[in-house]
Structure formats: structure tokens, C-alpha cells
Amino acid sequence: MQHTIARRSAKSSAMRMVALALGVILFTAACSAPSDSPAGGDAKPVESVTLSGPNPVLTLDATAAGEIASLLAIYLGQGQLFRFDADQNPVPDLAKSAELSQDGLEMTITLRDDAKYSDGSPVRAVDIKTAFDRQKKGAVASYLTSMDSVEVVDDKVAIIHLNATDPDVIRWLTGRALPLNPTDKVTNDPKYFEHPVSAGPYVVKDWTPGQSQLVLVENESYVAGPMMAKTVTIVGVPDIASRVLQVSSGAIDFAWDIPLASASSLPSTVSATAGPIGGYNYLAVNMAKDTPFADPNVRRAMSLALDRAEISERAFFGQAPAATSFMYSCGDLCESGLLPNAGKLDLNGAKSLMAKAGYGTERVSAEMLVSSSRPGWSDAALVISEQLRKIGIDLEVAPVDEATWIDAVTKSNFDVMFSGGAAPAQGALQQIFASDGWWATGVGYKNDETTKLVAEAGRTRDLAERTALFSKIQKIGQETMPMITVLERVELVASTTPDGLLVRPLNSQLVNVQTVAQAKAGLRAGEHDK
Amino acid sequence: MLKGIPAAHRILGIVAHAAVVSLTVSVIAFALMRLTPGDPVLILLGDVATPEAAARLRETLGLSGSLPEQFQRFIFGIFQGDLGRSVSYGVPVTDLVMRGMPVTLGLMGMTTLIAVVLTVPIAVYSALRPFGWFSKMFMIFSALLISTPAFFLGLVCLLVLGLWLQIAPIAGIGTGFFGALEHLWLPSLVICASLVPVMARVLRASILSTIREEFVEVAVVRGVDSMRLIGRYLLRPSIAPTISLLSYIVASLFAAAVVIELVFNLPGIGTLLVSAVNSRDYPVVQGVTLVSGLIVVIVTTVGDLVTALVDPRTDIE
């Protein structure tokens, strides 16, 4: 009976199924939009570029922004007094000039006469004061520590009053700390930052908090415009594999935080560049706990036992430079070679130090936390664990998510961790050597001398003196070993845009977009005629 | 009153059940999130934030106060229809959920449709020729598909169909109805890869059991048209278990949708939930679990009602 029923219907059912399947495939193929091909290599403006990282834009309010996508949207979509050039030097944007007084305690900022917001209203000096007062209670109030207040002289002139000399004052004001917005709108509209106007190169066209993408269109009022990209879209793609696929297909034009492992599998149309982001990967131990790691000899031994080249090779495909000092390479300010043995492997030296600390035969065991979401970090932790076993230290690698890691440091609830940081040079120094910061408190590092020296370095304007102070602090670090710097942090960026259209300033995670003037002069985004 | 449809007081009971389940799940989420290490304010502001800035933001977001105080605000808020404000985005949780819901529901709906469209003919053909090559291949491939993780299959499909052959979009949701259709067919198909084998096997077994019934033999002898025979005499009596299974599968689609939304970068509430868990966005996690609890109960109840309608033998009373 089954055969009878089957004969009657099987053939027609099968034909129907095949026809349906073909129909679905043909329909979707016809409806699929062709992927955007990147713009050509010569200087023609492109209609749009899509930038992507792991997170979507969460906020456009600089006082509450912490992650890269939001900071980038703010950097491109709001006015800045200064912008970073390709070498991460602040250059005037809305500011016509910035003059420091003789005693270094007053900075007079004069705005450009033609500085306007996208709605046509002028940028005024009071907007600087508003941004400053808000940020003094905001996410990066620590950037403004040396600044007390802003005095408005007239519509175009404001004076920033400092409580101590600070050679980095303009650098602190660039990027995330002080984007400018109209005072009346900021103070009167509680939802202003959902649809801000802009005095920057772009203005928000389409965004609602919670959306995965934000669209910026060119701001015709921008002082340095027009731009080479008419529209910029910032989209969050949390899944790494999806992000790689999207940049490979051209759905995304520029993506950061791409795994180094995928560099070789990207198609030839994608340019993959591993660049420094102004940070370092490090091992930190909890010095507040009564463990063998509280002994600086043990920490120095750990540093000497690390084969940094091997860690870079196995975890980061040889792209991350080995650290030789506590700081990353930051130009003239940062001397290299200040780690024990300049960061080179010295297994015998490490074993001697362990013996000196009383652990020549006794093994030391602990748990090592590592963030599981960062490409390569878990691998690096495993390699480190392997290497330290040779000097009698057994570290069990425990991958945790970012939130758990932050909690562990805040509560000093860890033994050892492998992690990474990124900060401007002075900020990096503060992070490692000043005892009153969040990180130093978490790892239990207390050193009055380095704390004092860090504050002094923050006030010293003379480059030679500053460099000497940085060096002195790090030499004390050789003795006290607050952290064991392992590698300089690099991040892989994949791009299908024409060369020079989008440039990340050195040691920064922000992005500059090329202006038409730069393109005509043969300059890349952020570069300027010197 | 239709046979198989419960009385009004039963419906009220179902509604109350849905509310209790959703509330319980949400309370569990409240507790679990607060037991998990991580401070949402520090995650949001980063490590350069001063303690004062963190404290101010905590106050603004309603994260200050003791746990009982936070719990009280949470429960009172639910009864007032206020699910709180997102820590990460600063907007009402309701807005975020309402924005993501159409995408997730669209994905679940399309998955259900494709699952039904594929399950019935596969099961029928396989049942009618239980020893044929199709049936044997089906059994082998169904085991393979069931054991393949959805995220892996999704990535492979993206690579082959999206990147190499370019017949499917790589990510996003598109605009409008047809845009959504274009972007959802592949993710739905990926989810169906593990659902259809299970449902088809159940339906096949049910049809094989029904086919031995006397009334089917009589229908064949009487020369009933094949389509009518399959539809009325085989499928209808056999489909009840599959509908019940479908309703539970649809309810559990939400879990599958979380993974698939991440792989295909769909802006649904699955993606929202993962992001909220990672950033310890308590109000969003609580709100999404409340809504998902409601969806699960509603879908399973609807499934039971449809089963009763299709096959009055299965009266839910």
C-alpha cells in the first residue's frame, strides 16, 4: 500500500521540491545587491566608507564614552580644538592659536573666526567652558587634572587656568576629552547627544542609541573640508569571524581589532596592517597578597625568563615587538633597554634570582587571569606559562571576560594576570608608577618616590629633562618591578580603501579621514605640509 | 465554543502562568547578573575614570543602593511597565527590546515557515518509501546535520554562499520587507538544518504508524486521490506530535537565534542580550529575559491550542 501511495505522489513531490529550491536560489541571487567595490587608487572622493570594530557606538556624549566606536564617532562627528596628525601630534583645527603664558599656568585659546556648527551657528568660547566643566565630572576627568577652570574672555577667546605646568596640556585636550557643542543646546536639551550638531568634519545623520550602526554625513560647515569620503558609517560587529568575512567581501571598508591569524587568509584586495596602538601587553602580579610574587627578585626573575620573541611569534605571528622598557616606543621621550637585561632572555640569571629569593628548589604555583576576548592574549598566556615553568613557576591559565578582569583588579582578587593597556606616554607612566591610580591600587604597588617623580615629569616642559625623569622612573622600576612588560601592543587593521583615505595616527585608535586638500597635495589623512 | 479551545477561566490561567514564568526567569536573571563579577560602570567608562565619575554615573543609572533596594525598584518598575534604562546606551530598555524584537521575531517566523515547508515533504516521501535511497540518505544526513553546531554551519554558509558565490548577504537586516527577506533566508536555513531532521523524523515515525491503520487501507482501496489521501488520511492524524514539538522548538529558537544573530550580525534581541551580558548591562538582561519568558509561554500555549484544533483527540482540557 505504501508503494501505491508513493507511486502516485513521489514523482510530483520531488519535482515540486526541486523547483522550489531552484526558485529560492534564483530569487535571492537576483535580489542580492552586488558588493560595493572599493574606490580606485587616484584622488576621487568616495561616496561612503564603512568602519567597523567589535562594539557599536554606545553614546555620543564624551563624558560617558569609553569604547573605541563611540570615541571615533565623537572624534569625527563633533568639533575639536585640535586634531591628531599622522604622527599623533595635535594640530589646530577649530583653534586658531593656543598660547602658553610665561609661567606655563595659563593657556589662551583663540577660535577661528569661521568656526561654525552644522546648523550655521558660530562656535563660541563659552562652548569650550561648557565642555570643560562637563568633562571635569566625566569619564576622562583625569585628563584635565592639571587644569582648574576655563575663563571666557569674549566670543572667540578662552583662557584655561592650570594648577601646575603641563607640557601635554594640548594633547589632553585632543581626541576624547573636549569635543565642542553649542552651550545652549547642551544645557537645555537632555537628549541633545542623541542628535548633536557638529563643527567637525562630519555630522550625525542617522542614529538612535541601541542601533548597531551610525551614519555620519559630511559637514559642509567644517573649516578644513570638503572631505574625501561623503559618508562615514560606523558599525559594530561583535563576532570576529563575521567581521573578517565582511571586510573580505567589501561590506566593510575598514575594520580594526582583526585577529592577526587572519592576515594571511584575507584576499589580495584587502590591505592588512599591524600597527602600534600606543600600549603594551604585560604580566602583573598582586603585590598586596603575601605570596612569593611580592618579592621583587621573583618578579625580576620572571622578566628574565621570558623569551619575548617567542611569545610574539607564537601568539601574535611575530607582529608585536618585544618590549625593552616599561614604556612602549614613544619617540624621543622613551628610552629603550630599561627592562632587566633589556628584556632579553636570561634563563640562568632568572634561576639565580629565584634561588636568591629562596625558591631554587621549591616550586611556586598560582592562577593567571587573561582576557578571553582579545585575539592572541590567551595564546600568549599559555606560552608564558610554558616559559616560566622552566624557573619553577607553575601558572594555570584562566581565561575570563573583560568585565571579570576589571572586577578582579578593582578588588585585588587575583594572583597573576596577563593583560594589556594603551595610553598616552604620560598616562602610561602614571598607570604603572603612580601609586594612587586605579591600576596601581589594584595590584598593590606603592612607591612614594616614583609617584612623586611621575607628577614632576608631568609638569616638566623641557624635553631633555622629561626624558631623564622618564628614564629615572623606569630604572627604579627595574628594582621594584611593578609590572613585567612583555610586548608592545599592535592591532591588525584591515582596509579596502584607497591608500591615504583613512589613516590611524601613530599610537592611536582613532581614525583621520583625508580632506580633498590633502588629497590634492598628495598627503595622506592627518598629514600636513611641514 | 470551539471544541478543543479551553474556557475563559482556563485562558486566564494561561495568562497568569505566562506572567509568573516570565517574572521568575527575570528574577533569576537579576540575581545571576549581580552575582557575576564585573561593574557595568567601570566597563562603560574605562580604567581612566575617577571614582567620583563612576559614583555619579552609578547614581544616574540607578545602580546605587543595596541589592534589596535595587530589587524593589526592579519589581515595582515591571508592574509599571518600566524595564529601566540601559547602562550602556542610556535609553529605556523597552525601546531597545522593541527595536530588536521585529528582527528576532522575523528570524523565528521565517525559520518556522522554512521548517514546515521542508519537514512535511521530506517526512512524507521518506515515510512512503521507508527502504528507498532517499530515506536512507535522509537518516544519514539528518544525524550529520543535527550534530553540526549552528555557528559553524553558519560561518561555512557565509563563506561559501556569501563570500565566494555572493548569493547571500554577509550581514545586517536590509530595509523593508523584501530587504529583510533577503537577509533572513540564509540564517533561517542554517537554524533549520538542525530542526528539520528532528521534526521530519518525528513526523515520519508518526506517518509510518498511521499508515498501518485500517482507515488508510480503506481509503486506498476506495481509490482516494493521492494528494487527498496524504493530506487528510495520513498527515492530519499524524501531525499532532510534530505540532507540539514545533511549538517547543519555536520557543527554544530564541536560544538558537542568539548564536545565529551574532554570526550573521543581525540587530535582534539575541545580539542585544549577548552585548548586555558582556557589559553587565543589568536592566537589558533582565528585560530581555522577561520578554523571552513571555514569548516561550505564549508560543507553547499557542502550539497546544493549534494541536487541539488540528486533532481534536488531543483536547488540552
PDB file of N, CA and C in Angstrom, chain A residues 54 77 89 93 104 107 156 158 166 178 214 246 264 281 299 307 311 367 381 409 413 415 456-457 498 507 510:
ATOM      1  N   PRO A  54      34.536  45.858  17.207  1.00  0.00           N
ATOM      2  CA  PRO A  54      33.721  44.863  17.907  1.00  0.00           C
ATOM      3  C   PRO A  54      32.432  45.435  18.525  1.00  0.00           C
ATOM      4  N   GLY A  77      32.565  63.204  14.418  1.00  0.00           N
ATOM      5  CA  GLY A  77      31.260  63.854  14.328  1.00  0.00           C
ATOM      6  C   GLY A  77      31.064  65.068  15.213  1.00  0.00           C
ATOM      7  N   ASN A  89      50.649  64.110  16.670  1.00  0.00           N
ATOM      8  CA  ASN A  89      50.898  65.440  17.209  1.00  0.00           C
ATOM      9  C   ASN A  89      49.627  66.256  17.057  1.00  0.00           C
ATOM     10  N   ASP A  93      42.663  72.810  14.859  1.00  0.00           N
ATOM     11  CA  ASP A  93      41.526  72.553  13.975  1.00  0.00           C
ATOM     12  C   ASP A  93      40.555  73.720  14.108  1.00  0.00           C
ATOM     13  N   GLY A 104      53.601  79.193  32.356  1.00  0.00           N
ATOM     14  CA  GLY A 104      53.026  77.908  31.996  1.00  0.00           C
ATOM     15  C   GLY A 104      51.724  77.580  32.694  1.00  0.00           C
ATOM     16  N   MET A 107      46.731  78.997  29.466  1.00  0.00           N
ATOM     17  CA  MET A 107      46.768  78.760  28.033  1.00  0.00           C
ATOM     18  C   MET A 107      45.610  79.534  27.405  1.00  0.00           C
ATOM     19  N   LYS A 156      35.383  84.614  21.143  1.00  0.00           N
ATOM     20  CA  LYS A 156      36.349  83.772  20.454  1.00  0.00           C
ATOM     21  C   LYS A 156      37.574  83.409  21.280  1.00  0.00           C
ATOM     22  N   ALA A 158      39.250  82.093  24.998  1.00  0.00           N
ATOM     23  CA  ALA A 158      39.075  81.491  26.332  1.00  0.00           C
ATOM     24  C   ALA A 158      40.450  81.232  26.924  1.00  0.00           C
ATOM     25  N   ASP A 166      52.107  71.898  32.570  1.00  0.00           N
ATOM     26  CA  ASP A 166      51.807  70.599  31.954  1.00  0.00           C
ATOM     27  C   ASP A 166      52.171  70.663  30.479  1.00  0.00           C
ATOM     28  N   LEU A 178      37.602  66.899  24.928  1.00  0.00           N
ATOM     29  CA  LEU A 178      36.930  68.197  24.841  1.00  0.00           C
ATOM     30  C   LEU A 178      36.298  68.461  23.477  1.00  0.00           C
ATOM     31  N   LEU A 214      25.878  53.686  12.939  1.00  0.00           N
ATOM     32  CA  LEU A 214      25.690  55.125  12.998  1.00  0.00           C
ATOM     33  C   LEU A 214      26.182  55.693  11.675  1.00  0.00           C
ATOM     34  N   GLN A 246      33.176  40.091   6.504  1.00  0.00           N
ATOM     35  CA  GLN A 246      32.599  41.307   5.946  1.00  0.00           C
ATOM     36  C   GLN A 246      33.654  42.199   5.293  1.00  0.00           C
ATOM     37  N   SER A 264      46.816  36.366   6.788  1.00  0.00           N
ATOM     38  CA  SER A 264      47.249  35.652   5.590  1.00  0.00           C
ATOM     39  C   SER A 264      46.073  35.110   4.781  1.00  0.00           C
ATOM     40  N   ASN A 281      51.496  44.875  26.248  1.00  0.00           N
ATOM     41  CA  ASN A 281      50.980  43.709  26.981  1.00  0.00           C
ATOM     42  C   ASN A 281      51.928  43.445  28.138  1.00  0.00           C
ATOM     43  N   ARG A 299      59.886  38.675  40.695  1.00  0.00           N
ATOM     44  CA  ARG A 299      59.338  39.398  39.527  1.00  0.00           C
ATOM     45  C   ARG A 299      60.434  39.673  38.498  1.00  0.00           C
ATOM     46  N   ASP A 307      60.980  34.668  26.984  1.00  0.00           N
ATOM     47  CA  ASP A 307      61.523  34.815  25.631  1.00  0.00           C
ATOM     48  C   ASP A 307      60.469  35.594  24.854  1.00  0.00           C
ATOM     49  N   ILE A 311      57.175  34.574  22.330  1.00  0.00           N
ATOM     50  CA  ILE A 311      55.777  34.900  22.647  1.00  0.00           C
ATOM     51  C   ILE A 311      55.153  35.637  21.471  1.00  0.00           C
ATOM     52  N   GLU A 367      47.390  31.103  39.821  1.00  0.00           N
ATOM     53  CA  GLU A 367      46.465  31.189  38.695  1.00  0.00           C
ATOM     54  C   GLU A 367      46.774  32.474  37.936  1.00  0.00           C
ATOM     55  N   ALA A 381      49.428  33.941  26.973  1.00  0.00           N
ATOM     56  CA  ALA A 381      49.450  33.485  28.368  1.00  0.00           C
ATOM     57  C   ALA A 381      49.927  32.034  28.457  1.00  0.00           C
ATOM     58  N   VAL A 409      40.771  43.243  39.153  1.00  0.00           N
ATOM     59  CA  VAL A 409      41.755  44.275  39.500  1.00  0.00           C
ATOM     60  C   VAL A 409      41.172  45.227  40.543  1.00  0.00           C
ATOM     61  N   ASN A 413      41.602  40.862  43.426  1.00  0.00           N
ATOM     62  CA  ASN A 413      41.258  39.454  43.599  1.00  0.00           C
ATOM     63  C   ASN A 413      41.897  38.611  42.496  1.00  0.00           C
ATOM     64  N   ASP A 415      45.997  36.503  41.415  1.00  0.00           N
ATOM     65  CA  ASP A 415      47.407  36.244  41.747  1.00  0.00           C
ATOM     66  C   ASP A 415      48.304  36.889  40.697  1.00  0.00           C
ATOM     67  N   GLU A 456      56.216  65.016  38.806  1.00  0.00           N
ATOM     68  CA  GLU A 456      57.198  66.008  38.356  1.00  0.00           C
ATOM     69  C   GLU A 456      57.378  65.918  36.835  1.00  0.00           C
ATOM     70  N   ALA A 457      57.424  64.698  36.311  1.00  0.00           N
ATOM     71  CA  ALA A 457      57.559  64.520  34.859  1.00  0.00           C
ATOM     72  C   ALA A 457      56.366  65.126  34.136  1.00  0.00           C
ATOM     73  N   PRO A 498      41.214  53.335  -0.616  1.00  0.00           N
ATOM     74  CA  PRO A 498      42.435  53.808  -1.297  1.00  0.00           C
ATOM     75  C   PRO A 498      43.458  54.267  -0.273  1.00  0.00           C
ATOM     76  N   ASN A 507      50.204  55.279  17.261  1.00  0.00           N
ATOM     77  CA  ASN A 507      49.888  55.011  18.669  1.00  0.00           C
ATOM     78  C   ASN A 507      48.504  55.492  19.071  1.00  0.00           C
ATOM     79  N   LEU A 510      42.163  56.158  17.087  1.00  0.00           N
ATOM     80  CA  LEU A 510      41.224  56.993  16.327  1.00  0.00           C
ATOM     81  C   LEU A 510      41.587  56.911  14.847  1.00  0.00           C
TER      82      LEU A 510
END
